CSV table of C-alpha atoms and ligand atoms in Angstrom, one decimal:
chain,number,residue,atom,x,y,z
A,622,MET,CA,89.0,-25.0,68.7
A,623,SER,CA,92.4,-24.5,67.2
A,624,TYR,CA,93.6,-21.1,66.7
A,625,TYR,CA,95.9,-19.7,63.9
A,626,LEU,CA,97.9,-17.5,66.4
A,627,GLU,CA,98.2,-18.6,70.0
A,628,ALA,CA,100.4,-16.9,72.6
A,629,VAL,CA,99.9,-18.2,76.1
A,630,GLY,CA,101.5,-17.9,79.6
A,631,LEU,CA,103.5,-14.9,78.6
A,632,THR,CA,105.5,-13.4,81.4
A,633,LYS,CA,108.1,-10.8,80.9
A,634,LYS,CA,110.1,-8.7,83.4
A,635,PHE,CA,112.5,-5.8,82.6
A,636,ASP,CA,114.6,-5.6,85.8
A,637,ASP,CA,112.0,-5.1,88.4
A,638,VAL,CA,109.1,-4.0,86.1
A,639,VAL,CA,106.8,-6.8,85.3
A,640,ALA,CA,105.6,-5.9,81.8
A,641,LEU,CA,103.5,-9.1,81.2
A,642,ARG,CA,101.9,-11.5,83.8
A,643,ASP,CA,100.7,-14.8,82.4
A,644,ALA,CA,99.1,-13.0,79.4
A,645,GLN,CA,97.4,-15.0,76.6
A,646,ILE,CA,96.0,-14.2,73.2
A,647,ARG,CA,94.3,-16.5,70.7
A,648,VAL,CA,93.3,-15.5,67.2
A,649,GLU,CA,91.3,-17.4,64.7
A,650,ARG,CA,92.6,-17.5,61.1
A,651,GLY,CA,91.6,-14.3,59.2
A,652,ASN,CA,90.4,-12.5,62.3
A,653,ALA,CA,91.7,-9.3,63.9
A,654,LEU,CA,92.4,-9.1,67.6
A,655,VAL,CA,93.0,-5.7,69.3
A,656,LEU,CA,95.1,-5.3,72.4
A,657,LEU,CA,93.5,-2.4,74.2
A,658,GLY,CA,94.8,-0.9,77.4
A,659,PRO,CA,96.3,2.2,79.0
A,660,SER,CA,99.9,3.3,78.5
A,661,GLY,CA,102.5,1.0,80.0
A,662,CYS,CA,100.1,-2.1,80.4
A,663,GLY,CA,102.4,-4.3,78.2
A,664,LYS,CA,100.7,-4.1,74.8
A,665,THR,CA,103.9,-3.4,72.8
A,666,THR,CA,105.9,-6.0,74.8
A,667,LEU,CA,103.3,-8.6,73.9
A,668,LEU,CA,103.4,-7.7,70.2
A,669,ARG,CA,107.2,-7.7,70.2
A,670,ILE,CA,107.3,-11.2,71.7
A,671,VAL,CA,104.9,-12.5,68.9
A,672,ALA,CA,107.2,-10.9,66.4
A,673,GLY,CA,110.2,-12.5,67.9
A,674,LEU,CA,111.8,-9.1,68.8
A,675,ASP,CA,111.7,-9.8,72.5
A,676,VAL,CA,112.0,-13.2,74.3
A,677,PRO,CA,109.6,-13.8,77.2
A,678,ASP,CA,110.7,-15.2,80.5
A,679,GLU,CA,107.9,-17.8,80.2
A,680,GLY,CA,105.3,-18.7,77.7
A,681,SER,CA,105.0,-19.8,74.1
A,682,VAL,CA,104.0,-18.4,70.7
A,683,VAL,CA,102.5,-20.7,68.1
A,684,VAL,CA,101.4,-19.7,64.6
A,685,ALA,CA,99.8,-22.0,62.1
A,686,GLY,CA,100.8,-25.0,64.3
A,687,GLU,CA,104.5,-24.0,64.3
A,688,THR,CA,106.1,-23.2,67.6
A,689,LEU,CA,108.0,-19.9,67.2
A,690,THR,CA,108.7,-19.2,70.9
A,691,ALA,CA,108.9,-21.6,73.8
A,692,SER,CA,111.3,-22.3,76.7
A,693,ASP,CA,113.6,-24.1,74.3
A,694,THR,CA,112.7,-22.4,70.9
A,695,HIS,CA,113.3,-19.0,69.5
A,696,ILE,CA,112.7,-18.5,65.8
A,697,ALA,CA,114.4,-15.3,64.6
A,698,PRO,CA,112.0,-12.5,63.6
A,699,GLU,CA,113.1,-12.7,59.9
A,700,TYR,CA,112.1,-16.3,59.7
A,701,ARG,CA,108.6,-15.9,61.3
A,702,ARG,CA,106.6,-14.6,58.3
A,703,ILE,CA,105.1,-12.0,60.5
A,704,GLY,CA,104.6,-8.5,59.1
A,705,MET,CA,104.9,-5.5,61.4
A,706,VAL,CA,103.7,-2.0,61.0
A,707,PHE,CA,104.6,0.7,63.5
A,708,GLN,CA,103.4,4.1,64.4
A,709,ASP,CA,105.4,6.0,61.8
A,710,TRP,CA,104.9,3.7,58.8
A,711,ALA,CA,108.4,5.0,57.8
A,712,LEU,CA,109.2,4.8,54.1
A,713,PHE,CA,112.7,5.3,52.7
A,714,PRO,CA,112.5,8.8,51.2
A,715,HIS,CA,115.2,8.3,48.6
A,716,MET,CA,113.7,5.1,47.2
A,717,SER,CA,110.8,4.9,44.8
A,718,VAL,CA,107.6,3.4,45.9
A,719,ALA,CA,108.4,0.1,44.1
A,720,ARG,CA,111.8,-0.1,45.7
A,721,ASN,CA,110.3,0.6,49.1
A,722,VAL,CA,107.8,-2.2,48.6
A,723,ALA,CA,110.6,-4.6,47.2
A,724,PHE,CA,112.8,-3.9,50.3
A,725,GLY,CA,112.2,-7.1,52.2
A,726,LEU,CA,111.7,-9.4,49.2
A,727,SER,CA,114.1,-11.9,47.5
A,728,LYS,CA,115.1,-11.3,43.8
A,729,ALA,CA,112.9,-14.2,42.9
A,730,GLU,CA,109.9,-12.7,44.7
A,731,VAL,CA,110.5,-9.4,42.9
A,732,GLU,CA,110.7,-11.2,39.6
A,733,ALA,CA,107.5,-13.1,40.3
A,734,GLY,CA,105.6,-9.7,40.4
A,735,ARG,CA,105.1,-9.4,44.2
A,736,VAL,CA,105.6,-5.6,44.1
A,737,ASP,CA,102.8,-5.0,41.6
A,738,GLU,CA,100.6,-7.5,43.4
A,739,ALA,CA,101.1,-5.7,46.7
A,740,LEU,CA,100.5,-2.3,45.3
A,741,GLU,CA,97.3,-3.6,43.6
A,742,MET,CA,96.1,-4.9,47.0
A,743,VAL,CA,96.3,-1.4,48.5
A,744,GLY,CA,94.8,0.3,45.5
A,745,LEU,CA,98.0,1.9,44.3
A,746,SER,CA,98.7,0.2,40.9
A,747,GLY,CA,100.8,2.4,38.8
A,748,TYR,CA,102.4,4.4,41.7
A,749,GLY,CA,105.7,2.3,41.6
A,750,THR,CA,107.9,5.1,40.1
A,751,ARG,CA,106.7,7.9,42.5
A,752,TYR,CA,108.8,8.9,45.5
A,753,PRO,CA,107.4,9.1,49.0
A,754,GLY,CA,107.6,12.9,49.0
A,755,ALA,CA,105.0,13.0,46.2
A,756,LEU,CA,102.4,10.9,48.1
A,757,SER,CA,99.6,12.1,50.4
A,758,GLY,CA,99.7,10.9,54.0
A,759,GLY,CA,97.1,8.3,53.3
A,760,GLN,CA,98.9,7.0,50.2
A,761,ALA,CA,102.3,6.8,52.1
A,762,GLN,CA,100.6,4.6,54.7
A,763,ARG,CA,99.1,2.3,52.0
A,764,VAL,CA,102.7,2.0,50.5
A,765,ALA,CA,103.9,0.9,53.9
A,766,LEU,CA,101.1,-1.5,54.2
A,767,ALA,CA,102.0,-2.9,50.7
A,768,ARG,CA,105.6,-3.3,51.8
A,769,ALA,CA,104.5,-5.3,54.9
A,770,LEU,CA,102.1,-7.4,52.8
A,771,ALA,CA,104.5,-8.1,49.9
A,772,PRO,CA,106.3,-11.0,51.6
A,773,ARG,CA,102.9,-12.7,52.1
A,774,PRO,CA,103.1,-12.8,55.9
A,775,GLN,CA,101.0,-15.3,57.9
A,776,VAL,CA,100.2,-12.7,60.5
A,777,MET,CA,100.3,-8.8,60.5
A,778,LEU,CA,101.0,-6.9,63.7
A,779,PHE,CA,100.2,-3.2,64.0
A,780,ASP,CA,101.5,-1.0,66.9
A,781,GLU,CA,99.4,2.1,67.3
A,782,PRO,CA,99.4,2.5,63.5
A,783,PHE,CA,97.1,5.5,63.2
A,784,SER,CA,98.1,7.6,66.2
A,785,ASN,CA,100.2,10.0,64.1
A,786,LEU,CA,97.4,10.9,61.8
A,787,ASP,CA,95.0,13.8,62.1
A,788,SER,CA,91.5,12.8,63.2
A,789,GLU,CA,89.9,12.9,59.6
A,790,LEU,CA,92.6,10.9,57.9
A,791,ARG,CA,92.8,8.5,60.9
A,792,GLY,CA,89.1,7.4,60.6
A,793,LYS,CA,89.5,6.8,56.9
A,794,VAL,CA,92.8,5.0,56.9
A,795,ARG,CA,91.7,2.8,59.8
A,796,SER,CA,88.5,1.7,57.9
A,797,GLU,CA,90.6,1.0,54.8
A,798,VAL,CA,93.2,-1.1,56.6
A,799,ALA,CA,90.5,-3.0,58.4
A,800,ALA,CA,88.6,-3.7,55.2
A,801,LEU,CA,91.8,-4.8,53.4
A,802,MET,CA,92.8,-7.1,56.2
A,803,ARG,CA,89.4,-8.8,55.9
A,804,GLU,CA,89.5,-8.8,52.2
A,805,VAL,CA,92.8,-10.7,52.1
A,806,GLY,CA,91.9,-12.9,55.0
A,807,MET,CA,94.9,-11.7,57.1
A,808,THR,CA,95.2,-12.7,60.7
A,809,SER,CA,96.2,-9.6,62.5
A,810,VAL,CA,96.8,-8.1,65.9
A,811,PHE,CA,96.5,-4.4,66.5
A,812,VAL,CA,97.7,-2.4,69.5
A,813,THR,CA,95.8,0.7,70.6
A,814,HIS,CA,94.8,2.6,73.7
A,815,ASP,CA,91.8,4.1,72.0
A,816,GLN,CA,88.5,2.3,72.7
A,817,GLU,CA,86.7,3.5,69.6
A,818,GLU,CA,89.5,2.3,67.4
A,819,ALA,CA,89.6,-1.1,69.1
A,820,PHE,CA,85.9,-1.6,68.5
A,821,VAL,CA,86.1,-0.6,64.9
A,822,LEU,CA,89.1,-2.8,64.1
A,823,GLY,CA,88.6,-5.9,66.2
A,824,ASP,CA,86.6,-9.1,65.7
A,825,THR,CA,87.7,-9.6,69.3
A,826,VAL,CA,89.3,-7.2,71.8
A,827,ALA,CA,91.6,-8.2,74.6
A,828,VAL,CA,91.5,-5.6,77.4
A,829,MET,CA,94.9,-5.3,79.3
A,830,ARG,CA,95.9,-3.7,82.5
A,831,GLU,CA,99.2,-3.9,84.3
A,832,GLY,CA,100.6,-6.8,82.2
A,833,ARG,CA,97.4,-8.9,82.4
A,834,ILE,CA,94.7,-9.6,79.9
A,835,LEU,CA,91.5,-9.0,81.9
A,836,GLN,CA,88.9,-9.9,79.2
A,837,THR,CA,88.8,-11.1,75.7
A,838,ASP,CA,85.5,-10.9,73.8
A,839,THR,CA,83.8,-9.3,70.9
A,840,PRO,CA,83.4,-5.5,71.2
A,841,ALA,CA,79.7,-5.9,71.9
A,842,GLY,CA,80.4,-8.6,74.5
A,843,ILE,CA,82.9,-6.5,76.3
A,844,TYR,CA,80.7,-3.4,76.2
A,845,SER,CA,77.6,-5.2,77.5
A,846,SER,CA,79.2,-7.7,79.9
A,847,PRO,CA,82.4,-6.1,81.3
A,848,VAL,CA,84.2,-8.3,83.9
A,849,SER,CA,84.8,-5.5,86.3
A,850,SER,CA,84.0,-1.8,86.9
A,851,TRP,CA,87.4,-0.9,85.6
A,852,VAL,CA,86.9,-2.7,82.3
A,853,ALA,CA,83.4,-1.1,82.1
A,854,SER,CA,84.8,2.4,82.5
A,855,PHE,CA,87.7,1.8,80.2
A,856,VAL,CA,85.5,0.7,77.3
A,857,GLY,CA,83.2,3.6,76.9
A,858,GLU,CA,81.6,5.7,79.5
A,859,ALA,CA,79.9,4.1,82.5
A,860,ASN,CA,78.1,5.3,85.6
A,861,ILE,CA,79.3,3.1,88.4
A,862,VAL,CA,76.4,3.4,90.8
A,863,PRO,CA,76.1,2.0,94.3
A,864,GLY,CA,73.2,-0.3,94.8
A,865,ASP,CA,71.7,-3.1,96.9
A,866,ALA,CA,71.1,-6.3,94.9
A,867,GLY,CA,68.7,-9.1,95.5
A,868,GLY,CA,65.8,-11.0,93.9
A,869,GLY,CA,66.8,-10.2,90.3
A,870,SER,CA,66.9,-6.4,90.8
A,871,ILE,CA,69.2,-3.8,92.1
A,872,ALA,CA,67.9,-0.8,94.2
A,873,THR,CA,69.7,2.4,93.2
A,874,ALA,CA,69.3,6.1,93.3
A,875,VAL,CA,67.9,6.0,89.8
A,876,GLY,CA,65.3,3.3,90.6
A,877,SER,CA,65.1,-0.4,90.7
A,878,LEU,CA,67.2,-2.0,87.9
A,879,PRO,CA,66.9,-5.4,86.3
A,880,ALA,CA,70.0,-7.4,87.3
A,881,ALA,CA,72.1,-9.4,84.8
A,882,ASN,CA,73.7,-11.5,87.5
A,883,GLY,CA,72.5,-13.1,90.7
A,884,LEU,CA,74.4,-10.9,93.0
A,885,ARG,CA,73.1,-10.1,96.6
A,886,GLY,CA,73.9,-7.3,98.9
A,887,SER,CA,75.9,-4.1,98.4
A,888,CYS,CA,77.2,-3.7,94.8
A,889,SER,CA,78.4,-1.4,92.1
A,890,ALA,CA,76.1,-1.4,89.1
A,891,VAL,CA,77.3,-0.4,85.6
A,892,ILE,CA,74.9,1.9,83.9
A,893,ARG,CA,75.7,3.1,80.4
A,894,PRO,CA,74.8,6.8,79.8
A,895,GLU,CA,72.5,5.9,76.8
A,896,HIS,CA,70.4,3.8,79.1
A,897,LEU,CA,69.3,6.7,81.3
A,898,LEU,CA,66.5,9.1,80.6
A,899,VAL,CA,66.0,12.6,82.1
A,900,SER,CA,62.6,14.2,82.6
A,901,SER,CA,61.5,17.5,84.0
A,902,GLY,CA,61.0,17.9,87.7
A,903,GLY,CA,62.8,16.0,90.5
A,904,ASP,CA,65.7,16.2,92.8
A,905,GLY,CA,68.4,16.1,90.2
A,906,THR,CA,70.1,19.2,88.8
A,907,ILE,CA,71.6,19.5,85.3
A,908,SER,CA,75.1,20.6,85.9
A,909,SER,CA,76.4,20.6,82.3
A,910,VAL,CA,75.2,20.0,78.8
A,911,GLU,CA,77.3,19.1,75.8
A,912,PHE,CA,75.8,18.9,72.3
A,913,TYR,CA,77.7,16.8,69.8
A,914,GLY,CA,75.4,17.2,66.8
A,915,HIS,CA,74.5,13.5,66.6
A,916,ASP,CA,73.7,13.3,70.3
A,917,SER,CA,74.0,15.2,73.6
A,918,THR,CA,75.4,14.5,77.1
A,919,TYR,CA,74.0,15.8,80.3
A,920,ARG,CA,75.8,15.6,83.7
A,921,VAL,CA,73.1,15.4,86.4
A,922,ALA,CA,73.9,16.0,90.1
A,923,LEU,CA,71.8,13.8,92.3
A,924,ASN,CA,72.3,12.8,96.0
A,925,ASP,CA,76.0,13.8,96.0
A,926,ALA,CA,76.7,11.8,92.9
A,927,THR,CA,77.0,12.9,89.2
A,928,TYR,CA,75.4,10.9,86.5
A,929,THR,CA,76.2,11.0,82.8
A,930,VAL,CA,73.2,10.7,80.5
A,931,ARG,CA,73.4,10.5,76.8
A,932,VAL,CA,70.3,11.4,74.6
A,933,ALA,CA,70.1,10.9,70.8
A,934,SER,CA,68.8,14.4,70.2
A,935,ALA,CA,69.6,18.1,70.7
A,936,PRO,CA,69.4,19.1,74.4
A,937,ASN,CA,66.0,20.0,75.9
A,938,PHE,CA,67.4,21.0,79.3
A,939,GLN,CA,69.9,23.7,80.4
A,940,PRO,CA,72.3,23.8,83.4
A,941,GLY,CA,70.4,24.4,86.6
A,942,ASP,CA,67.1,22.7,85.4
A,943,MET,CA,65.6,20.3,88.0
A,944,VAL,CA,65.2,16.8,86.6
A,945,SER,CA,64.6,13.2,87.4
A,946,ILE,CA,66.6,10.3,86.0
A,947,SER,CA,65.2,6.9,85.2
A,948,TYR,CA,66.6,3.7,83.7
A,949,ALA,CA,65.5,2.2,80.3
A,950,GLY,CA,68.0,-0.4,79.2
A,951,PRO,CA,68.9,-4.1,79.4
A,952,ALA,CA,69.7,-6.1,82.5
A,953,VAL,CA,72.5,-4.4,84.5
A,954,VAL,CA,75.9,-5.9,85.3
A,955,ALA,CA,76.9,-5.4,88.9
A,956,PHE,CA,80.0,-6.2,91.0
A,957,PRO,CA,80.5,-6.7,94.7
A,958,GLU,CA,81.3,-3.3,96.1
A,959,THR,CA,85.0,-4.0,97.0
A,960,GLN,CA,85.9,-5.1,93.4
A,961,SER,CA,87.3,-2.5,91.0
B,1833,ATP,P1,102.3,2.4,75.5
B,1833,ATP,O1,100.9,2.4,75.1
B,1833,ATP,O2,102.7,3.6,76.3
B,1833,ATP,O3,103.3,2.2,74.3
B,1833,ATP,P2,102.4,-0.4,76.3
B,1833,ATP,O4,101.1,-0.9,76.8
B,1833,ATP,O5,102.7,-0.8,74.9
B,1833,ATP,O6,102.5,1.2,76.5
B,1833,ATP,P3,105.0,-1.6,77.0
B,1833,ATP,O7,105.8,-0.7,76.0
B,1833,ATP,O8,104.8,-3.0,76.6
B,1833,ATP,O9,103.6,-0.9,77.3
B,1833,ATP,O10,105.6,-1.5,78.4
B,1833,ATP,C1,105.2,-2.2,79.5
B,1833,ATP,C2,106.1,-1.9,80.7
B,1833,ATP,O11,107.4,-2.4,80.5
B,1833,ATP,C3,106.3,-0.4,81.0
B,1833,ATP,O12,106.3,-0.2,82.3
B,1833,ATP,C4,107.6,-0.2,80.3
B,1833,ATP,O13,108.2,0.9,80.9
B,1833,ATP,C5,108.4,-1.4,80.5
B,1833,ATP,N1,109.3,-1.7,79.5
B,1833,ATP,C6,109.1,-2.0,78.2
B,1833,ATP,N2,110.2,-2.2,77.4
B,1833,ATP,C7,111.2,-2.1,78.3
B,1833,ATP,C8,112.6,-2.2,78.2
B,1833,ATP,N3,113.2,-2.5,77.0
B,1833,ATP,N4,113.4,-2.0,79.4
B,1833,ATP,C9,112.8,-1.6,80.5
B,1833,ATP,N5,111.4,-1.5,80.7
B,1833,ATP,C10,110.7,-1.7,79.6
């Protein structure tokens, strides 16, 4: 398979900080990849290398068959045809919407109607004469998006683009941006540390930690088949439960679980909270109850461990109730106990 964007073998040190260690991303044309990882894991550095704003110590970046970065090549950012949107989506306040969008365009491109074309793409036709101060937060973001799209980039890069928005606007703008990128067939890379955001935006998600890409897969693939306990816990909630694996099942404190891999011996099994059930009577104690409207979460203390259980209903139990926990879900992924 050939990829539209391929960045491989990326290593980058800042003095003695290793920001990237042999990292690689591959994105098919028209797809969105999300780099997901905790603060400081190297997401922004990777994005900046793709944009040409940073030069890696090792590795290469190829877009649409053209090598942009390699040991002997560095195409300057302005010649890469890569659009970049940052956290603040900053617009020039003293320029009209149209002039903001025209900012990076040549005279010929402006004359060819690129400004109107880009404003139409983001649903803001007719807003060209307004000033940024007269726009809502969501509209300002769409103007910034139009400005990035106007030069017809081959790839769009987004660095934590929604993190400054309040939660209501955030969900809306993020869905709009994802839909628009799909509609125009844009190849894009988003950076976020928010798992929910990564799953909403990404056709594929690359999970990063300490400069390495640990796993790249579809959101569903990462959620159901994480490559380590750490990845399992980082993408959504997980109960990491000690067990004894053998013969296709894993013996645990919550019963015998079907095993997804052929591990034998002591292991850590990954159990998603929505795959556990609670029923009255047993050795477990409900230690807390959280009701979210659409579902509820119990924490259950059992044999010196605490289990998180999610049910798709209002809570039926209260703190202090004695319960038992059972498993009702797909085959369980497990790791040798020493692995994290
Ligand atoms: P965040 O989510 O907090 O933005 P990140 O995953 O984007 O983090 P990077 O900004 O890529 O992480 O940083 C990776 C590591 O490299 C960090 O330890 C950071 O301190 C370091 N780093 C990044 N840029 C520089 C620089 N210009 N000089 C020195 N160290 C740097």
